[in-house]
Amino acid sequence: MAKSAAKKRREKQLRETGFNPAIKRGGWGTINHMTKTTKTKAELLSSKAKKHKKSHSSGDLENGSFFIPDNK
């Protein structure tokens, strides 16, 4: 079976520098991959509602128009 290019690079690095890149690889650490779940429908809807919430900084004006009084 042929060696992959990545394996060849790892072996070359080990041969030339004496450093094994496998040492840098971490484990799962504190992550338990069996407990990760997807968001529920309610969570998805609430996040979309928060993301696309309309800005109410304009007050009661729904269409975005405003009135400038003419003081002449």
Backbone as JSON Lines, residues from 0, in Angstrom:
{"i":0,"aa":"M","n":[0.84,-1.17,0.0],"ca":[0.0,0.0,0.0],"c":[0.89,1.25,0.0]}
{"i":1,"aa":"A","n":[0.54,2.24,-0.77],"ca":[1.36,3.44,-0.91],"c":[1.18,4.36,0.3]}
{"i":2,"aa":"K","n":[2.22,5.15,0.56],"ca":[2.17,6.12,1.66],"c":[1.5,7.4,1.16]}
{"i":3,"aa":"S","n":[0.75,8.02,2.04],"ca":[0.12,9.29,1.67],"c":[1.16,10.4,1.75]}
{"i":4,"aa":"A","n":[0.85,11.51,1.1],"ca":[1.76,12.65,1.1],"c":[1.93,13.2,2.51]}
{"i":5,"aa":"A","n":[0.85,13.19,3.29],"ca":[0.93,13.7,4.66],"c":[1.84,12.83,5.52]}
{"i":6,"aa":"K","n":[1.75,11.51,5.34],"ca":[2.61,10.61,6.1],"c":[4.07,10.8,5.71]}
{"i":7,"aa":"K","n":[4.32,11.02,4.42],"ca":[5.68,11.27,3.97],"c":[6.23,12.55,4.59]}
{"i":8,"aa":"R","n":[5.4,13.6,4.68],"ca":[5.85,14.85,5.3],"c":[6.14,14.65,6.78]}
{"i":9,"aa":"R","n":[5.29,13.89,7.48],"ca":[5.52,13.63,8.9],"c":[6.81,12.86,9.11]}
{"i":10,"aa":"E","n":[7.07,11.84,8.3],"ca":[8.29,11.07,8.43],"c":[9.53,11.9,8.11]}
{"i":11,"aa":"K","n":[9.41,12.79,7.11],"ca":[10.54,13.65,6.77],"c":[10.83,14.61,7.91]}
{"i":12,"aa":"Q","n":[9.8,15.19,8.5],"ca":[9.99,16.11,9.62],"c":[10.63,15.39,10.81]}
{"i":13,"aa":"L","n":[10.18,14.17,11.09],"ca":[10.75,13.39,12.18],"c":[12.22,13.06,11.9]}
{"i":14,"aa":"R","n":[12.51,12.72,10.66],"ca":[13.88,12.35,10.27],"c":[14.82,13.56,10.34]}
{"i":15,"aa":"E","n":[14.33,14.75,9.86],"ca":[15.2,15.91,9.78],"c":[15.29,16.71,11.08]}
{"i":16,"aa":"T","n":[14.18,16.9,11.75],"ca":[14.18,17.75,12.94],"c":[14.11,16.95,14.23]}
{"i":17,"aa":"G","n":[13.7,15.73,14.16],"ca":[13.56,14.92,15.36],"c":[12.27,15.2,16.12]}
{"i":18,"aa":"F","n":[11.39,16.0,15.52],"ca":[10.13,16.34,16.17],"c":[9.0,15.51,15.59]}
{"i":19,"aa":"N","n":[8.23,14.89,16.46],"ca":[7.09,14.09,16.03],"c":[5.83,14.95,16.11]}
{"i":20,"aa":"P","n":[5.18,15.26,14.98],"ca":[4.0,16.12,15.0],"c":[2.82,15.5,15.74]}
{"i":21,"aa":"A","n":[2.84,14.2,15.96],"ca":[1.75,13.55,16.68],"c":[1.69,14.02,18.13]}
{"i":22,"aa":"I","n":[2.8,14.56,18.64],"ca":[2.82,15.06,20.01],"c":[1.9,16.27,20.16]}
{"i":23,"aa":"K","n":[1.82,17.08,19.11],"ca":[0.99,18.29,19.17],"c":[-0.5,17.98,19.12]}
{"i":24,"aa":"R","n":[-0.86,16.82,18.65],"ca":[-2.27,16.47,18.53],"c":[-2.87,16.29,19.9]}
{"i":25,"aa":"G","n":[-4.01,16.93,20.12],"ca":[-4.69,16.81,21.4],"c":[-5.75,15.75,21.36]}
{"i":26,"aa":"G","n":[-6.22,15.38,22.51],"ca":[-7.31,14.43,22.59],"c":[-8.63,15.17,22.62]}
{"i":27,"aa":"W","n":[-9.63,14.5,23.08],"ca":[-10.95,15.11,23.17],"c":[-11.0,16.11,24.31]}
{"i":28,"aa":"G","n":[-10.11,15.97,25.29],"ca":[-10.1,16.91,26.4],"c":[-11.36,16.79,27.22]}
{"i":29,"aa":"T","n":[-12.02,17.9,27.43],"ca":[-13.24,17.91,28.25],"c":[-14.49,17.71,27.41]}
{"i":30,"aa":"I","n":[-14.35,17.6,26.1],"ca":[-15.52,17.45,25.23],"c":[-15.94,15.99,25.2]}
{"i":31,"aa":"N","n":[-17.19,15.78,25.5],"ca":[-17.75,14.44,25.36],"c":[-18.6,14.47,24.1]}
{"i":32,"aa":"H","n":[-18.13,13.85,23.05],"ca":[-18.8,13.94,21.76],"c":[-20.15,13.24,21.74]}
{"i":33,"aa":"M","n":[-20.45,12.47,22.75],"ca":[-21.73,11.77,22.79],"c":[-22.85,12.66,23.34]}
{"i":34,"aa":"T","n":[-22.52,13.79,23.96],"ca":[-23.55,14.61,24.56],"c":[-23.9,15.83,23.71]}
{"i":35,"aa":"K","n":[-23.21,16.05,22.6],"ca":[-23.53,17.18,21.76],"c":[-24.84,16.92,21.03]}
{"i":36,"aa":"T","n":[-25.73,17.88,21.07],"ca":[-27.02,17.73,20.4],"c":[-27.28,18.94,19.51]}
{"i":37,"aa":"T","n":[-28.18,18.78,18.59],"ca":[-28.57,19.9,17.75],"c":[-29.6,20.73,18.48]}
{"i":38,"aa":"K","n":[-29.81,21.95,18.0],"ca":[-30.78,22.84,18.62],"c":[-32.2,22.31,18.37]}
{"i":39,"aa":"T","n":[-33.06,22.57,19.34],"ca":[-34.46,22.19,19.17],"c":[-35.14,23.2,18.26]}
{"i":40,"aa":"K","n":[-36.34,22.9,17.86],"ca":[-37.07,23.8,16.99],"c":[-37.34,25.12,17.7]}
{"i":41,"aa":"A","n":[-37.67,25.07,18.98],"ca":[-37.93,26.3,19.74],"c":[-36.67,27.16,19.84]}
{"i":42,"aa":"E","n":[-35.51,26.53,20.04],"ca":[-34.26,27.28,20.11],"c":[-33.94,27.93,18.78]}
{"i":43,"aa":"L","n":[-34.17,27.21,17.67],"ca":[-33.91,27.78,16.35],"c":[-34.83,28.97,16.08]}
{"i":44,"aa":"L","n":[-36.1,28.84,16.42],"ca":[-37.05,29.93,16.18],"c":[-36.71,31.15,17.03]}
{"i":45,"aa":"S","n":[-36.32,30.94,18.28],"ca":[-36.0,32.09,19.13],"c":[-34.73,32.78,18.65]}
{"i":46,"aa":"S","n":[-33.74,32.02,18.17],"ca":[-32.52,32.65,17.68],"c":[-32.78,33.44,16.41]}
{"i":47,"aa":"K","n":[-33.65,32.92,15.54],"ca":[-33.99,33.65,14.32],"c":[-34.8,34.9,14.65]}
{"i":48,"aa":"A","n":[-35.67,34.82,15.65],"ca":[-36.46,35.99,16.04],"c":[-35.55,37.07,16.6]}
{"i":49,"aa":"K","n":[-34.54,36.68,17.37],"ca":[-33.6,37.66,17.91],"c":[-32.72,38.25,16.81]}
{"i":50,"aa":"K","n":[-32.33,37.42,15.86],"ca":[-31.43,37.87,14.81],"c":[-32.13,38.87,13.88]}
{"i":51,"aa":"H","n":[-33.38,38.61,13.57],"ca":[-34.1,39.44,12.6],"c":[-35.08,40.39,13.27]}
{"i":52,"aa":"K","n":[-34.81,40.74,14.54],"ca":[-35.7,41.65,15.26],"c":[-35.61,43.03,14.62]}
{"i":53,"aa":"K","n":[-36.75,43.68,14.43],"ca":[-36.75,45.01,13.84],"c":[-36.28,46.02,14.87]}
{"i":54,"aa":"S","n":[-35.6,47.02,14.4],"ca":[-35.13,48.09,15.28],"c":[-36.3,49.02,15.58]}
{"i":55,"aa":"H","n":[-36.53,49.3,16.84],"ca":[-37.64,50.18,17.24],"c":[-37.12,51.53,17.68]}
{"i":56,"aa":"S","n":[-35.99,51.94,17.13],"ca":[-35.41,53.22,17.51],"c":[-36.18,54.39,16.9]}
{"i":57,"aa":"S","n":[-37.0,54.16,15.9],"ca":[-37.73,55.25,15.26],"c":[-39.02,55.58,15.98]}
{"i":58,"aa":"G","n":[-39.32,54.91,17.08],"ca":[-40.54,55.21,17.83],"c":[-41.74,54.51,17.23]}
{"i":59,"aa":"D","n":[-42.85,55.24,17.12],"ca":[-44.1,54.65,16.64],"c":[-44.24,54.73,15.13]}
{"i":60,"aa":"L","n":[-43.3,55.32,14.45],"ca":[-43.42,55.47,12.99],"c":[-43.06,54.15,12.33]}
{"i":61,"aa":"E","n":[-44.04,53.49,11.77],"ca":[-43.85,52.16,11.2],"c":[-43.17,52.2,9.83]}
{"i":62,"aa":"N","n":[-43.48,53.23,9.02],"ca":[-42.96,53.23,7.67],"c":[-41.62,53.96,7.55]}
{"i":63,"aa":"G","n":[-41.08,54.47,8.63],"ca":[-39.77,55.12,8.58],"c":[-39.82,56.57,8.17]}
{"i":64,"aa":"S","n":[-41.01,57.13,7.96],"ca":[-41.1,58.53,7.59],"c":[-41.03,59.4,8.84]}
{"i":65,"aa":"F","n":[-40.72,60.67,8.65],"ca":[-40.65,61.58,9.78],"c":[-41.15,62.95,9.34]}
{"i":66,"aa":"F","n":[-41.39,63.81,10.31],"ca":[-41.96,65.12,10.04],"c":[-41.02,66.19,10.57]}
{"i":67,"aa":"I","n":[-40.67,67.14,9.7],"ca":[-39.86,68.28,10.11],"c":[-40.75,69.51,10.02]}
{"i":68,"aa":"P","n":[-41.03,70.13,11.17],"ca":[-41.91,71.3,11.13],"c":[-41.19,72.5,10.49]}
{"i":69,"aa":"D","n":[-41.94,73.28,9.76],"ca":[-41.39,74.46,9.09],"c":[-41.66,75.65,10.0]}
{"i":70,"aa":"N","n":[-40.63,76.17,10.65],"ca":[-40.78,77.29,11.58],"c":[-40.41,78.61,10.9]}
{"i":71,"aa":"K","n":[-41.32,79.15,10.09],"ca":[-41.06,80.42,9.4],"c":[-41.94,81.49,9.93]}
